[in-house]
JSON list of C-alpha atoms and ligand atoms in Angstrom, two decimals:
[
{"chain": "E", "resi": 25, "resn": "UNK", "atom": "CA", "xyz": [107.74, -141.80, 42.32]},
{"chain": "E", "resi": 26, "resn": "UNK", "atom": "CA", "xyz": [110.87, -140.00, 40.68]},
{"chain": "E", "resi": 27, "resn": "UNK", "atom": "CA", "xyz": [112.06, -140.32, 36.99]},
{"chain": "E", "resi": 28, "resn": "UNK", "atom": "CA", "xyz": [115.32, -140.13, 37.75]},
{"chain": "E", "resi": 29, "resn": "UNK", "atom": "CA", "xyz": [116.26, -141.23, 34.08]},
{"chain": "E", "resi": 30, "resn": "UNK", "atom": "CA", "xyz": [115.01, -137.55, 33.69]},
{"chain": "E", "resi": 31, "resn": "UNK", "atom": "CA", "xyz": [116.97, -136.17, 36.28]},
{"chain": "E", "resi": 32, "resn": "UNK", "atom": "CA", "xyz": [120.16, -137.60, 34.26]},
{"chain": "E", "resi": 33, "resn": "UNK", "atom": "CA", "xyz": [121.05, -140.37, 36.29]},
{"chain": "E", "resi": 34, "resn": "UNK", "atom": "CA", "xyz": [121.52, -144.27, 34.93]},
{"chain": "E", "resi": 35, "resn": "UNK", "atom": "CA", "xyz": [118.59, -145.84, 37.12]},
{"chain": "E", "resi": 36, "resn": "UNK", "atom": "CA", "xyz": [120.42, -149.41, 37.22]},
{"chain": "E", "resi": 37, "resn": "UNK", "atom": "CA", "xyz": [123.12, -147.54, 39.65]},
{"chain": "E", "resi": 38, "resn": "UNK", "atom": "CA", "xyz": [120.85, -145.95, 42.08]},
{"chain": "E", "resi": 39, "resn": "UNK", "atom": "CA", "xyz": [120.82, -147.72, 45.40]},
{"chain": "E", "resi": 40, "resn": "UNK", "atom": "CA", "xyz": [123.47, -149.66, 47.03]},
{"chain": "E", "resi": 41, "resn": "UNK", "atom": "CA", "xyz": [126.26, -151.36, 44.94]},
{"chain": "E", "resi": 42, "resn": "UNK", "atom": "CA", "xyz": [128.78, -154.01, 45.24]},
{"chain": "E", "resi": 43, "resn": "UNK", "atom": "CA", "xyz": [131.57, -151.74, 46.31]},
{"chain": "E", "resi": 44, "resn": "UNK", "atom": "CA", "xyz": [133.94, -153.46, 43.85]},
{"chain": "E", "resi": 45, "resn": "UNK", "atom": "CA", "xyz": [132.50, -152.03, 41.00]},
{"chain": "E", "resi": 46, "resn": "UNK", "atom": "CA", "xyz": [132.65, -148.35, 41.83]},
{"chain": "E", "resi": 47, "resn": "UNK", "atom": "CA", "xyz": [134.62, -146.33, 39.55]},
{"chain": "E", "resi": 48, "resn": "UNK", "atom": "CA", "xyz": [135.82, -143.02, 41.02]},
{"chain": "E", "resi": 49, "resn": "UNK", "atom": "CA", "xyz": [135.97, -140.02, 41.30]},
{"chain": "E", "resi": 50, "resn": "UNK", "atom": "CA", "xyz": [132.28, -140.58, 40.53]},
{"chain": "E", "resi": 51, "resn": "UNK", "atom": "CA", "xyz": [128.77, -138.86, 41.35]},
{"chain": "E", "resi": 52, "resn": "UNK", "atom": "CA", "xyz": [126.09, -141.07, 42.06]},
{"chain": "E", "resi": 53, "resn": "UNK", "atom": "CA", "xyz": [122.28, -141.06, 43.57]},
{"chain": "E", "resi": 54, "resn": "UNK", "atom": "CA", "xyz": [122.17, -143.22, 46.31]},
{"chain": "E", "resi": 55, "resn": "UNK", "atom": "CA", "xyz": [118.71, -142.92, 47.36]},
{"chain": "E", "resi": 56, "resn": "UNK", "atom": "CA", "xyz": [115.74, -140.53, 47.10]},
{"chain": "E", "resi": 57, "resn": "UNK", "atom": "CA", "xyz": [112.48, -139.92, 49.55]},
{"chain": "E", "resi": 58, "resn": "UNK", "atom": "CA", "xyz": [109.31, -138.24, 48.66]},
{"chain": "E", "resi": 59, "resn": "UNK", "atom": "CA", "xyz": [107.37, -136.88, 51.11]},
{"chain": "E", "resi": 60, "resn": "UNK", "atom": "CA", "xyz": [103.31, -136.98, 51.46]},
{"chain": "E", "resi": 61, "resn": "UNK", "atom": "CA", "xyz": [103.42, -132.89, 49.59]},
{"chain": "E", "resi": 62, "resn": "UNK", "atom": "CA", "xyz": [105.84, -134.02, 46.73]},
{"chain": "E", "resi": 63, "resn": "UNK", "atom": "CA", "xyz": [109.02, -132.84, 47.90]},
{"chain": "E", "resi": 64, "resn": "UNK", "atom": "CA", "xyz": [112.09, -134.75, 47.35]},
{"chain": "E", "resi": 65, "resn": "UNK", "atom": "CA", "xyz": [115.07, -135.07, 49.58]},
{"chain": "E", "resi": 66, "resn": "UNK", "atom": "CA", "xyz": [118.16, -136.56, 47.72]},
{"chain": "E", "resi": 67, "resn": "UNK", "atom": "CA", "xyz": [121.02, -138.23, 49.32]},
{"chain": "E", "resi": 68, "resn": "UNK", "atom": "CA", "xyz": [124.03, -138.56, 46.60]},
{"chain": "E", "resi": 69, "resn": "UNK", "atom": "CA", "xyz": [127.38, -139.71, 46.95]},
{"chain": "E", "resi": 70, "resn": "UNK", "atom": "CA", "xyz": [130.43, -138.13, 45.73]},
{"chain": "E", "resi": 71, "resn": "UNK", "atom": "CA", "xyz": [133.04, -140.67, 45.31]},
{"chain": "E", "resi": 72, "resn": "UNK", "atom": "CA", "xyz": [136.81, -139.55, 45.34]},
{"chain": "E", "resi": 73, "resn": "UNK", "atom": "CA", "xyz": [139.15, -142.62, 45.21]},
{"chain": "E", "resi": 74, "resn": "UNK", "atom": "CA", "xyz": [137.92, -146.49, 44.52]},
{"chain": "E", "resi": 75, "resn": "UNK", "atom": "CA", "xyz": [136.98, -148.69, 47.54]},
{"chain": "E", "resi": 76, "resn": "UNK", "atom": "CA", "xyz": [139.22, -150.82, 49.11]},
{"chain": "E", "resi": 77, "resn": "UNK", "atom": "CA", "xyz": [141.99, -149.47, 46.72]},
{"chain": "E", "resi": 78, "resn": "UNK", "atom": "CA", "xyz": [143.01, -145.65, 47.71]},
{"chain": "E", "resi": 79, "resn": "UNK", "atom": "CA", "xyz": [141.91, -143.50, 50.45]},
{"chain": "E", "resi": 80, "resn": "UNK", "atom": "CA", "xyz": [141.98, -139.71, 50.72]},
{"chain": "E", "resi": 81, "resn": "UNK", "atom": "CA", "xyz": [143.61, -139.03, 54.24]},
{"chain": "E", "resi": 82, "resn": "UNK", "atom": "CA", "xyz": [142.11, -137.62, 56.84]},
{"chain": "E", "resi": 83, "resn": "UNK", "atom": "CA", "xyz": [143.22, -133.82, 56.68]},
{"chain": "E", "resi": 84, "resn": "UNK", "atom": "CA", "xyz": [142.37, -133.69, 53.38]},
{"chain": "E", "resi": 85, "resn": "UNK", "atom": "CA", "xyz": [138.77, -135.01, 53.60]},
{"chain": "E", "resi": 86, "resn": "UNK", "atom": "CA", "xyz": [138.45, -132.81, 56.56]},
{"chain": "E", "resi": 87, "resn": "UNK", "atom": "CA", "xyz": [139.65, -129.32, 54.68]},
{"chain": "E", "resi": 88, "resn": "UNK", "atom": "CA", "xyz": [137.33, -130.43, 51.59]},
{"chain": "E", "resi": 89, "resn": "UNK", "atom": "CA", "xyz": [134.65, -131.20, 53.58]},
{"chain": "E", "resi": 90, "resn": "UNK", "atom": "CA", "xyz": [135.00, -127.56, 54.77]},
{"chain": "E", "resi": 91, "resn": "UNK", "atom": "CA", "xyz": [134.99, -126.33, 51.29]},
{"chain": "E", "resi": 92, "resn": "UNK", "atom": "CA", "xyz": [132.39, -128.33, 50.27]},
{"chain": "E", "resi": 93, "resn": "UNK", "atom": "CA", "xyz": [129.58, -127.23, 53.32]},
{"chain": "E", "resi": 94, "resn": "UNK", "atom": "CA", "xyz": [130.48, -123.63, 52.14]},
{"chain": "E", "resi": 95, "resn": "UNK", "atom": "CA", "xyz": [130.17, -123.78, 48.44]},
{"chain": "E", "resi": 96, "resn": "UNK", "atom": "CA", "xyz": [127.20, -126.07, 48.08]},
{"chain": "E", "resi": 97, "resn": "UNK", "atom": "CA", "xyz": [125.26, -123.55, 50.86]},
{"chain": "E", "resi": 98, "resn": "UNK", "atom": "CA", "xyz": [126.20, -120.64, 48.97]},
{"chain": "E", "resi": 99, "resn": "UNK", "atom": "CA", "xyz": [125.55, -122.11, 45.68]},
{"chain": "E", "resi": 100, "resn": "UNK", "atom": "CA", "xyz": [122.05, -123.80, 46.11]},
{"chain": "E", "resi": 101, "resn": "UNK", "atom": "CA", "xyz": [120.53, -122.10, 49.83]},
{"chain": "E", "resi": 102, "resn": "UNK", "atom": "CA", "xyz": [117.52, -123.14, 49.32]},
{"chain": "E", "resi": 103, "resn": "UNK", "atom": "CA", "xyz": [118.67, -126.91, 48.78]},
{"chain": "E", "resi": 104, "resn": "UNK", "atom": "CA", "xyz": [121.54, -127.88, 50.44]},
{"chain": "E", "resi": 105, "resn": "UNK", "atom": "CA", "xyz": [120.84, -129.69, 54.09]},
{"chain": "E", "resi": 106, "resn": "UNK", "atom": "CA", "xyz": [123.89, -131.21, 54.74]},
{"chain": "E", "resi": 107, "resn": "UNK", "atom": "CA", "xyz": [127.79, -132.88, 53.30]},
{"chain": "E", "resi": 108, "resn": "UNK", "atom": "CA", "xyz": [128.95, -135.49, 55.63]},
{"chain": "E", "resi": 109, "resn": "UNK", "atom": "CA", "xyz": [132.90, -137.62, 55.19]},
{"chain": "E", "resi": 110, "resn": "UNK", "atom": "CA", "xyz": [132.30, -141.39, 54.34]},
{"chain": "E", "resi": 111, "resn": "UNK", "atom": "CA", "xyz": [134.11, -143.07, 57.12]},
{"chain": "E", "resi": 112, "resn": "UNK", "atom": "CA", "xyz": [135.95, -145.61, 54.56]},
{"chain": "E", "resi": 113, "resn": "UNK", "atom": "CA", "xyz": [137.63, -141.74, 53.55]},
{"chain": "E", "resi": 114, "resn": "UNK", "atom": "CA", "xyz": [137.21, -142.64, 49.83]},
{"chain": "E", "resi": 115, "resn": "UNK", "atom": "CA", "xyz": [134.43, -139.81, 49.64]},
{"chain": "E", "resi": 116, "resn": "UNK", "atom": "CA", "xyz": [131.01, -137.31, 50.54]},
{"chain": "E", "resi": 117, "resn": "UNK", "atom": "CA", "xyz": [127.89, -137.75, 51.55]},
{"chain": "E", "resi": 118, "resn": "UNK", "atom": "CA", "xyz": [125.94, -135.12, 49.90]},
{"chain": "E", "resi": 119, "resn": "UNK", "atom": "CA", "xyz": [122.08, -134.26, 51.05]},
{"chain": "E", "resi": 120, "resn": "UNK", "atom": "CA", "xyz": [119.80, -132.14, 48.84]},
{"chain": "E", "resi": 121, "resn": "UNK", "atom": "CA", "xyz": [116.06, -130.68, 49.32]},
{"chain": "E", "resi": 122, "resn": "UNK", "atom": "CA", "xyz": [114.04, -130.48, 46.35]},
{"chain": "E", "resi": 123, "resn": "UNK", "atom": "CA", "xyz": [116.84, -130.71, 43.72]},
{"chain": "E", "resi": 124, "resn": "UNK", "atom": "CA", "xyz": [118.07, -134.14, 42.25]},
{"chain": "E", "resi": 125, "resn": "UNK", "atom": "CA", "xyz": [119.31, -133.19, 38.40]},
{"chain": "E", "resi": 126, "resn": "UNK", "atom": "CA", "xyz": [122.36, -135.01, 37.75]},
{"chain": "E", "resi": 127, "resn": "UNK", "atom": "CA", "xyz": [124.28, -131.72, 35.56]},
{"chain": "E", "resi": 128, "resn": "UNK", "atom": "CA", "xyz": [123.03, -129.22, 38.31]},
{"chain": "E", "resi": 129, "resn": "UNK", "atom": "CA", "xyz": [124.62, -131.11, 41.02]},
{"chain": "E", "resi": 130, "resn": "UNK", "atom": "CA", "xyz": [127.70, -131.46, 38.76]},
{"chain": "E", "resi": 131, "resn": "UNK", "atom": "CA", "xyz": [127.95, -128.22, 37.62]},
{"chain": "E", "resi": 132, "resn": "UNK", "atom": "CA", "xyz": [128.23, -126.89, 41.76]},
{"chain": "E", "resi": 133, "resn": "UNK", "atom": "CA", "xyz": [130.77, -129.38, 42.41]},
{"chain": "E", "resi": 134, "resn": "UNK", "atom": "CA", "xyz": [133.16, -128.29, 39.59]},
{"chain": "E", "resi": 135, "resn": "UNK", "atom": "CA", "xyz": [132.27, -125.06, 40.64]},
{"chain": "E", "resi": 136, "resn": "UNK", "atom": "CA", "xyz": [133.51, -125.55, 43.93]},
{"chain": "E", "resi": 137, "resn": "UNK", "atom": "CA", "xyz": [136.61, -127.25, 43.11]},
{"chain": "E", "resi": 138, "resn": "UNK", "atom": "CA", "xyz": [137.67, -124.81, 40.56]},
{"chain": "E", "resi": 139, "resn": "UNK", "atom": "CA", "xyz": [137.43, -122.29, 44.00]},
{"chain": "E", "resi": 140, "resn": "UNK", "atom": "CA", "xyz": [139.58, -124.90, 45.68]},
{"chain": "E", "resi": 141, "resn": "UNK", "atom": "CA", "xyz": [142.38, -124.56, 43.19]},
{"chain": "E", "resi": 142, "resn": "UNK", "atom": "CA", "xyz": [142.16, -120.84, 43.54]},
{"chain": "E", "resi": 143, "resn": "UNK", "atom": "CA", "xyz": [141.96, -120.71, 47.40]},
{"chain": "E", "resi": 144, "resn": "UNK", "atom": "CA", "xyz": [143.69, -118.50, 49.75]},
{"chain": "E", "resi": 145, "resn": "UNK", "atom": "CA", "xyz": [142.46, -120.18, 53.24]},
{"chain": "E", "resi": 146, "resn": "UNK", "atom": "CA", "xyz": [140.07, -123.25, 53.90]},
{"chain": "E", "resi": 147, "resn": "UNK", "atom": "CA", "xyz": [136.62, -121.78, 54.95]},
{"chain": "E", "resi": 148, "resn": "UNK", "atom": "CA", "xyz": [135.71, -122.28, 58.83]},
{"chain": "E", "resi": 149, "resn": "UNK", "atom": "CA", "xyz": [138.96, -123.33, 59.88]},
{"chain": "E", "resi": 150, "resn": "UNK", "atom": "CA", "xyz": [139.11, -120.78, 62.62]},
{"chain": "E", "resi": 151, "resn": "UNK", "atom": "CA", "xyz": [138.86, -121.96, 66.54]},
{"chain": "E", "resi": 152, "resn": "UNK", "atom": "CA", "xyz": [135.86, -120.98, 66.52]},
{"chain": "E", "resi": 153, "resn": "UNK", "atom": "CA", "xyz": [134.76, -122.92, 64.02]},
{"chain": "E", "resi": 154, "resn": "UNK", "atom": "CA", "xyz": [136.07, -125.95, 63.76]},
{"chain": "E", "resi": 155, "resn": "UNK", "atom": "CA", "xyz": [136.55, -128.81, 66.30]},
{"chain": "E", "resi": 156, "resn": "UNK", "atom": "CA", "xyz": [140.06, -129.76, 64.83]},
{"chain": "E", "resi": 157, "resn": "UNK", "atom": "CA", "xyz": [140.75, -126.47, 63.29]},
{"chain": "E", "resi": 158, "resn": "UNK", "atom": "CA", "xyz": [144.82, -127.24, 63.17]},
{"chain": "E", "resi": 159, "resn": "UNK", "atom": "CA", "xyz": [143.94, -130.43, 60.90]},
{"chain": "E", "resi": 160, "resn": "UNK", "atom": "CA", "xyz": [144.21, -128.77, 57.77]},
{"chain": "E", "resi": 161, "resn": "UNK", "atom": "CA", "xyz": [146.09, -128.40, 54.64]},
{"chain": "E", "resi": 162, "resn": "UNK", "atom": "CA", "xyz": [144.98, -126.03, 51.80]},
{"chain": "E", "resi": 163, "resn": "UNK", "atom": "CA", "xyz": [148.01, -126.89, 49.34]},
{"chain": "E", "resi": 164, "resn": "UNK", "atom": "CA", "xyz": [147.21, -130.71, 49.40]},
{"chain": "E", "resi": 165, "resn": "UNK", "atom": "CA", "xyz": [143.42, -130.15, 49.52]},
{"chain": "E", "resi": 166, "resn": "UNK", "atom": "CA", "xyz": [144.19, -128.04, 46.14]},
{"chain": "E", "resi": 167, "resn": "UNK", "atom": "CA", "xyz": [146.41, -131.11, 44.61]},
{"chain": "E", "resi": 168, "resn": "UNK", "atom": "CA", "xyz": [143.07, -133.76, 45.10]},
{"chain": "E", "resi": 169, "resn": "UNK", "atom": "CA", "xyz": [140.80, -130.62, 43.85]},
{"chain": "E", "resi": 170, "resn": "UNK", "atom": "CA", "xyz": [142.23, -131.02, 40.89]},
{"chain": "E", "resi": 171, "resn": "UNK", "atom": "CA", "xyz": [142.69, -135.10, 40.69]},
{"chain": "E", "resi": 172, "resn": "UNK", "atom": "CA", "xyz": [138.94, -134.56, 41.16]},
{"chain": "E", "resi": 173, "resn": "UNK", "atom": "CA", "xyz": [138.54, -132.04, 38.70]},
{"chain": "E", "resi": 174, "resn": "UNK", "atom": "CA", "xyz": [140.64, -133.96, 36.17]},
{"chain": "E", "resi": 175, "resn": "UNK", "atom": "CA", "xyz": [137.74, -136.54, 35.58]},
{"chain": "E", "resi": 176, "resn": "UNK", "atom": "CA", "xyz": [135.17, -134.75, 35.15]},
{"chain": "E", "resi": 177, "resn": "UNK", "atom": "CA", "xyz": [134.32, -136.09, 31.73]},
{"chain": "E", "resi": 178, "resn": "UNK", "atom": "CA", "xyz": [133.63, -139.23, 33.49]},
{"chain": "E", "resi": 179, "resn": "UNK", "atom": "CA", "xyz": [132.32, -138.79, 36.66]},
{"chain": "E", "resi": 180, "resn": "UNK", "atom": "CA", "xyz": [128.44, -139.86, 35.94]},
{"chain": "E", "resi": 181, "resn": "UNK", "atom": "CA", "xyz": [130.14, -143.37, 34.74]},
{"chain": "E", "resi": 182, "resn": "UNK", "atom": "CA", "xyz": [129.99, -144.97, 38.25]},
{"chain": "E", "resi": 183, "resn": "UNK", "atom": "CA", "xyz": [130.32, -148.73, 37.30]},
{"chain": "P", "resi": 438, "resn": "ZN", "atom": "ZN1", "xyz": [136.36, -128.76, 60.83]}
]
């Protein structure tokens, strides 16, 4: 079993919620598994906009995404296994080996979207590399960065 009181997060709002109450832009543990040698893999959701209220279109979620896989691989290599779009487009799916603290995983995302802001070109976005690589759009990517960014002081209140 996990503390995650001592990882930082409130452990009434781990696990599934009534989708009503979800504040956003919020970060929240949504579940946790332990395997048989102790290690942890963390799924945690990173809310943008409030459920059944405002969605984040589909160009956008798709250049964040982009800058999201990039940032949280080069920031934590060892942990990151994968980001993945909510199909309601209100936010991430964020997966994690081995490390679940609350500020940590915080502290990466701001991180990340203070690159946003500063961005030349999304990452990946080349033919190459991306199966829709003319759906993107760095200037309003940069405009929800910083919605994001702007509630930070609250983003661990998720109810
Ligand atoms: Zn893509």
């Amino acid at each position: 079993m996990i503390e995650v009181s001592q990882l930082g997060w409130d452990p009434g709002t781990v696990g599934e919620l009534d989708h009503q109450r979800l504040k956003a832009p919020s970060v929240k543990l949504r579940s946790y598994s332990v395997g048989t040698k102790g290690d942890v893999v963390y799924c945690v959701d990173l809310r943008i906009s409030k459920p059944n209220e405002e969605y984040v279109p589909i160009t956008e979620m798709h250049s964040l995404e982009h800058f999201l896989l990039e940032g949280f691989q080069r920031y934590l290599p060892v942990n990151f296994i994968s980001i993945g779009l909510m199909g309601c487009q209100t936010g991430f799916y964020l997966v994690l080996f081995n490390e679940g603290r609350a500020e940590k995983i915080c502290q990466v995302y701001e991180n990340i979207l203070r690159e946003v802001i500063n961005a030349h070109l999304v990452p990946y976005a080349s033919i190459a590399e991306c199966g829709n690589y003319r759906n993107h759009n760095l200037e309003l990517t940069q405009q929800l960065a910083s919605k994001i960014l702007q509630a930070r002081a609250s983003w661990r209140q998720v109810v």
